[in-house]
PDB file of C-alpha atoms in Angstrom:
ATOM      1  CA  UNK A   1       1.939   2.512  -3.245  1.00  0.00           C
ATOM      2  CA  UNK A   2      -1.874   2.531  -3.151  1.00  0.00           C
ATOM      3  CA  UNK A   3      -3.704   5.378  -1.458  1.00  0.00           C
ATOM      4  CA  UNK A   4      -5.152   4.770   1.987  1.00  0.00           C
ATOM      5  CA  UNK A   5      -7.885   6.588   3.891  1.00  0.00           C
ATOM      6  CA  UNK A   6      -7.505   6.958   7.660  1.00  0.00           C
ATOM      7  CA  UNK A   7     -10.274   8.501   9.766  1.00  0.00           C
ATOM      8  CA  UNK A   8      -9.125  11.605  11.664  1.00  0.00           C
ATOM      9  CA  UNK A   9     -11.365  12.129  14.675  1.00  0.00           C
ATOM     10  CA  UNK A  10     -11.732  15.411  16.556  1.00  0.00           C
ATOM     11  CA  UNK A  11     -12.587  15.707  20.237  1.00  0.00           C
ATOM     12  CA  UNK A  12     -13.483  18.474  22.654  1.00  0.00           C
ATOM     13  CA  UNK A  13     -10.808  17.934  25.301  1.00  0.00           C
ATOM     14  CA  UNK A  14     -10.994  14.151  25.757  1.00  0.00           C
ATOM     15  CA  UNK A  15      -8.938  12.900  22.778  1.00  0.00           C
ATOM     16  CA  UNK A  16      -6.432  11.090  25.008  1.00  0.00           C
ATOM     17  CA  UNK A  17      -9.215   9.194  26.803  1.00  0.00           C
ATOM     18  CA  UNK A  18     -10.954   8.392  23.489  1.00  0.00           C
ATOM     19  CA  UNK A  19      -7.814   7.197  21.719  1.00  0.00           C
ATOM     20  CA  UNK A  20      -6.821   5.063  24.726  1.00  0.00           C
ATOM     21  CA  UNK A  21     -10.345   3.590  24.627  1.00  0.00           C
ATOM     22  CA  UNK A  22      -9.922   2.733  20.927  1.00  0.00           C
ATOM     23  CA  UNK A  23      -6.514   1.199  21.686  1.00  0.00           C
ATOM     24  CA  UNK A  24      -8.173  -0.997  24.347  1.00  0.00           C
ATOM     25  CA  UNK A  25     -10.499  -2.274  21.607  1.00  0.00           C
ATOM     26  CA  UNK A  26      -8.189  -2.516  18.578  1.00  0.00           C
ATOM     27  CA  UNK A  27      -4.858  -3.139  20.345  1.00  0.00           C
ATOM     28  CA  UNK A  28      -1.641  -2.030  18.700  1.00  0.00           C
ATOM     29  CA  UNK A  29       0.426   1.077  19.333  1.00  0.00           C
ATOM     30  CA  UNK A  30      -0.748   4.569  20.172  1.00  0.00           C
ATOM     31  CA  UNK A  31       1.417   7.665  19.790  1.00  0.00           C
ATOM     32  CA  UNK A  32       0.194  10.927  21.303  1.00  0.00           C
ATOM     33  CA  UNK A  33       1.646  14.409  20.841  1.00  0.00           C
ATOM     34  CA  UNK A  34       0.322  17.278  22.957  1.00  0.00           C
ATOM     35  CA  UNK A  35       0.152  20.966  22.108  1.00  0.00           C
ATOM     36  CA  UNK A  36       2.906  21.478  24.732  1.00  0.00           C
ATOM     37  CA  UNK A  37       5.117  18.926  22.922  1.00  0.00           C
ATOM     38  CA  UNK A  38       4.805  21.024  19.761  1.00  0.00           C
ATOM     39  CA  UNK A  39       5.136  24.308  21.656  1.00  0.00           C
ATOM     40  CA  UNK A  40       1.794  25.356  20.163  1.00  0.00           C
ATOM     41  CA  UNK A  41      -0.207  25.821  23.356  1.00  0.00           C
ATOM     42  CA  UNK A  42      -1.585  29.357  23.454  1.00  0.00           C
ATOM     43  CA  UNK A  43      -2.059  29.122  27.219  1.00  0.00           C
ATOM     44  CA  UNK A  44      -1.718  26.609  30.073  1.00  0.00           C
ATOM     45  CA  UNK A  45      -5.217  25.197  29.462  1.00  0.00           C
ATOM     46  CA  UNK A  46      -4.097  23.827  26.072  1.00  0.00           C
ATOM     47  CA  UNK A  47      -0.809  22.218  27.110  1.00  0.00           C
ATOM     48  CA  UNK A  48      -2.171  18.725  27.807  1.00  0.00           C
ATOM     49  CA  UNK A  49      -4.615  18.698  24.896  1.00  0.00           C
ATOM     50  CA  UNK A  50      -3.796  16.235  22.114  1.00  0.00           C
ATOM     51  CA  UNK A  51      -2.447  17.979  19.023  1.00  0.00           C
ATOM     52  CA  UNK A  52      -2.112  14.690  17.124  1.00  0.00           C
ATOM     53  CA  UNK A  53      -2.447  10.991  17.831  1.00  0.00           C
ATOM     54  CA  UNK A  54      -2.040   7.870  15.736  1.00  0.00           C
ATOM     55  CA  UNK A  55      -3.368   4.434  16.606  1.00  0.00           C
ATOM     56  CA  UNK A  56      -2.023   1.538  14.576  1.00  0.00           C
ATOM     57  CA  UNK A  57      -4.299  -1.306  15.665  1.00  0.00           C
ATOM     58  CA  UNK A  58      -3.115  -4.899  15.820  1.00  0.00           C
ATOM     59  CA  UNK A  59      -5.518  -6.072  13.063  1.00  0.00           C
ATOM     60  CA  UNK A  60      -4.869  -3.207  10.623  1.00  0.00           C
ATOM     61  CA  UNK A  61      -7.291  -0.589  11.971  1.00  0.00           C
ATOM     62  CA  UNK A  62      -5.749   2.891  11.843  1.00  0.00           C
ATOM     63  CA  UNK A  63      -7.219   5.972  13.493  1.00  0.00           C
ATOM     64  CA  UNK A  64      -5.880   9.471  13.979  1.00  0.00           C
ATOM     65  CA  UNK A  65      -7.295  12.037  16.353  1.00  0.00           C
ATOM     66  CA  UNK A  66      -6.823  15.316  18.173  1.00  0.00           C
ATOM     67  CA  UNK A  67      -8.514  17.808  20.441  1.00  0.00           C
ATOM     68  CA  UNK A  68      -9.775  21.089  19.069  1.00  0.00           C
ATOM     69  CA  UNK A  69      -7.551  23.852  20.519  1.00  0.00           C
ATOM     70  CA  UNK A  70     -10.651  25.398  22.069  1.00  0.00           C
ATOM     71  CA  UNK A  71     -12.761  22.437  23.285  1.00  0.00           C
ATOM     72  CA  UNK A  72     -15.897  24.548  23.642  1.00  0.00           C
ATOM     73  CA  UNK A  73     -15.881  25.022  19.849  1.00  0.00           C
ATOM     74  CA  UNK A  74     -15.839  21.263  19.182  1.00  0.00           C
ATOM     75  CA  UNK A  75     -18.655  20.005  16.937  1.00  0.00           C
ATOM     76  CA  UNK A  76     -19.063  16.276  17.617  1.00  0.00           C
ATOM     77  CA  UNK A  77     -19.223  13.792  14.746  1.00  0.00           C
ATOM     78  CA  UNK A  78     -20.274  16.135  11.935  1.00  0.00           C
ATOM     79  CA  UNK A  79     -21.290  14.088   8.903  1.00  0.00           C
ATOM     80  CA  UNK A  80     -18.655  11.371   9.272  1.00  0.00           C
ATOM     81  CA  UNK A  81     -19.128   7.738  10.284  1.00  0.00           C
ATOM     82  CA  UNK A  82     -16.399   5.124  10.628  1.00  0.00           C
ATOM     83  CA  UNK A  83     -17.163   1.851   8.833  1.00  0.00           C
ATOM     84  CA  UNK A  84     -15.601  -1.449   9.925  1.00  0.00           C
ATOM     85  CA  UNK A  85     -15.633  -4.615   7.879  1.00  0.00           C
ATOM     86  CA  UNK A  86     -13.708  -7.863   8.118  1.00  0.00           C
ATOM     87  CA  UNK A  87     -13.508 -11.045  10.188  1.00  0.00           C
ATOM     88  CA  UNK A  88     -16.707 -11.734  12.107  1.00  0.00           C
ATOM     89  CA  UNK A  89     -14.976 -12.791  15.335  1.00  0.00           C
ATOM     90  CA  UNK A  90     -13.058  -9.514  15.560  1.00  0.00           C
ATOM     91  CA  UNK A  91     -15.967  -7.362  14.457  1.00  0.00           C
ATOM     92  CA  UNK A  92     -18.399  -8.860  16.962  1.00  0.00           C
ATOM     93  CA  UNK A  93     -15.907  -8.129  19.750  1.00  0.00           C
ATOM     94  CA  UNK A  94     -15.293  -4.594  18.428  1.00  0.00           C
ATOM     95  CA  UNK A  95     -19.055  -3.995  18.198  1.00  0.00           C
ATOM     96  CA  UNK A  96     -19.653  -5.075  21.786  1.00  0.00           C
ATOM     97  CA  UNK A  97     -16.986  -2.705  23.118  1.00  0.00           C
ATOM     98  CA  UNK A  98     -17.936   0.268  20.918  1.00  0.00           C
ATOM     99  CA  UNK A  99     -21.659  -0.035  21.705  1.00  0.00           C
ATOM    100  CA  UNK A 100     -21.110  -0.454  25.448  1.00  0.00           C
ATOM    101  CA  UNK A 101     -21.913   2.853  27.189  1.00  0.00           C
ATOM    102  CA  UNK A 102     -22.866   4.253  23.777  1.00  0.00           C
ATOM    103  CA  UNK A 103     -26.110   4.460  21.830  1.00  0.00           C
ATOM    104  CA  UNK A 104     -27.120   1.667  19.455  1.00  0.00           C
ATOM    105  CA  UNK A 105     -28.913   3.218  16.478  1.00  0.00           C
ATOM    106  CA  UNK A 106     -29.210  -0.001  14.424  1.00  0.00           C
ATOM    107  CA  UNK A 107     -28.982  -3.288  16.381  1.00  0.00           C
ATOM    108  CA  UNK A 108     -26.205  -5.698  15.355  1.00  0.00           C
ATOM    109  CA  UNK A 109     -28.217  -8.317  13.460  1.00  0.00           C
ATOM    110  CA  UNK A 110     -28.717  -9.837  10.019  1.00  0.00           C
ATOM    111  CA  UNK A 111     -29.639  -7.030   7.641  1.00  0.00           C
ATOM    112  CA  UNK A 112     -31.952  -6.973   4.623  1.00  0.00           C
ATOM    113  CA  UNK A 113     -28.880  -7.459   2.379  1.00  0.00           C
ATOM    114  CA  UNK A 114     -27.788 -10.561   4.325  1.00  0.00           C
ATOM    115  CA  UNK A 115     -24.840  -9.107   6.206  1.00  0.00           C
ATOM    116  CA  UNK A 116     -24.455  -8.958   9.943  1.00  0.00           C
ATOM    117  CA  UNK A 117     -24.715  -5.192  10.444  1.00  0.00           C
ATOM    118  CA  UNK A 118     -25.115  -2.627  13.208  1.00  0.00           C
ATOM    119  CA  UNK A 119     -24.644   1.066  13.881  1.00  0.00           C
ATOM    120  CA  UNK A 120     -23.840   2.847  17.123  1.00  0.00           C
ATOM    121  CA  UNK A 121     -22.563   6.109  18.509  1.00  0.00           C
ATOM    122  CA  UNK A 122     -19.827   5.385  21.042  1.00  0.00           C
ATOM    123  CA  UNK A 123     -19.424   7.182  24.366  1.00  0.00           C
ATOM    124  CA  UNK A 124     -17.189   9.784  22.679  1.00  0.00           C
ATOM    125  CA  UNK A 125     -19.738  10.698  19.988  1.00  0.00           C
ATOM    126  CA  UNK A 126     -18.155   8.779  17.078  1.00  0.00           C
ATOM    127  CA  UNK A 127     -20.618   6.963  14.798  1.00  0.00           C
ATOM    128  CA  UNK A 128     -19.582   3.416  13.842  1.00  0.00           C
ATOM    129  CA  UNK A 129     -21.014   1.165  11.114  1.00  0.00           C
ATOM    130  CA  UNK A 130     -20.033  -2.484  11.498  1.00  0.00           C
ATOM    131  CA  UNK A 131     -20.743  -4.824   8.585  1.00  0.00           C
ATOM    132  CA  UNK A 132     -19.848  -8.510   8.189  1.00  0.00           C
ATOM    133  CA  UNK A 133     -20.662 -10.142   4.862  1.00  0.00           C
ATOM    134  CA  UNK A 134     -20.660 -13.875   4.220  1.00  0.00           C
ATOM    135  CA  UNK A 135     -17.205 -13.669   2.628  1.00  0.00           C
ATOM    136  CA  UNK A 136     -15.897 -11.088   5.194  1.00  0.00           C
ATOM    137  CA  UNK A 137     -14.961  -8.599   2.452  1.00  0.00           C
ATOM    138  CA  UNK A 138     -17.076  -5.670   3.692  1.00  0.00           C
TER     139      UNK A 138
END
């Protein structure tokens, strides 16, 4: 079986909201396990925090995510960006939803290398790079 890389996103107390947002974009199934489910909550404030979640999107997108046990220690985004490539129709729709209420850092337009490309930071602080090449193999 070939290796696969799945982004694992960390949030400061809003992982459930973020992962449900991503499910509204990518479709598919979302499984969420809380710290209470695992009996790992150190106090009542951690019980509803997400210890682990897995989104298996309808078109093959997979994301994992969780809350940091102490949300105030969360460091958004770090040095990670999530790159999306594939069918233009899907990617244009994904771009529109990810960029809405977020910050566009590179407008979604034809790039110097000929691909339709854009970059944004969504409303949860995740950086997304969306790239559509002529043959949709990005």
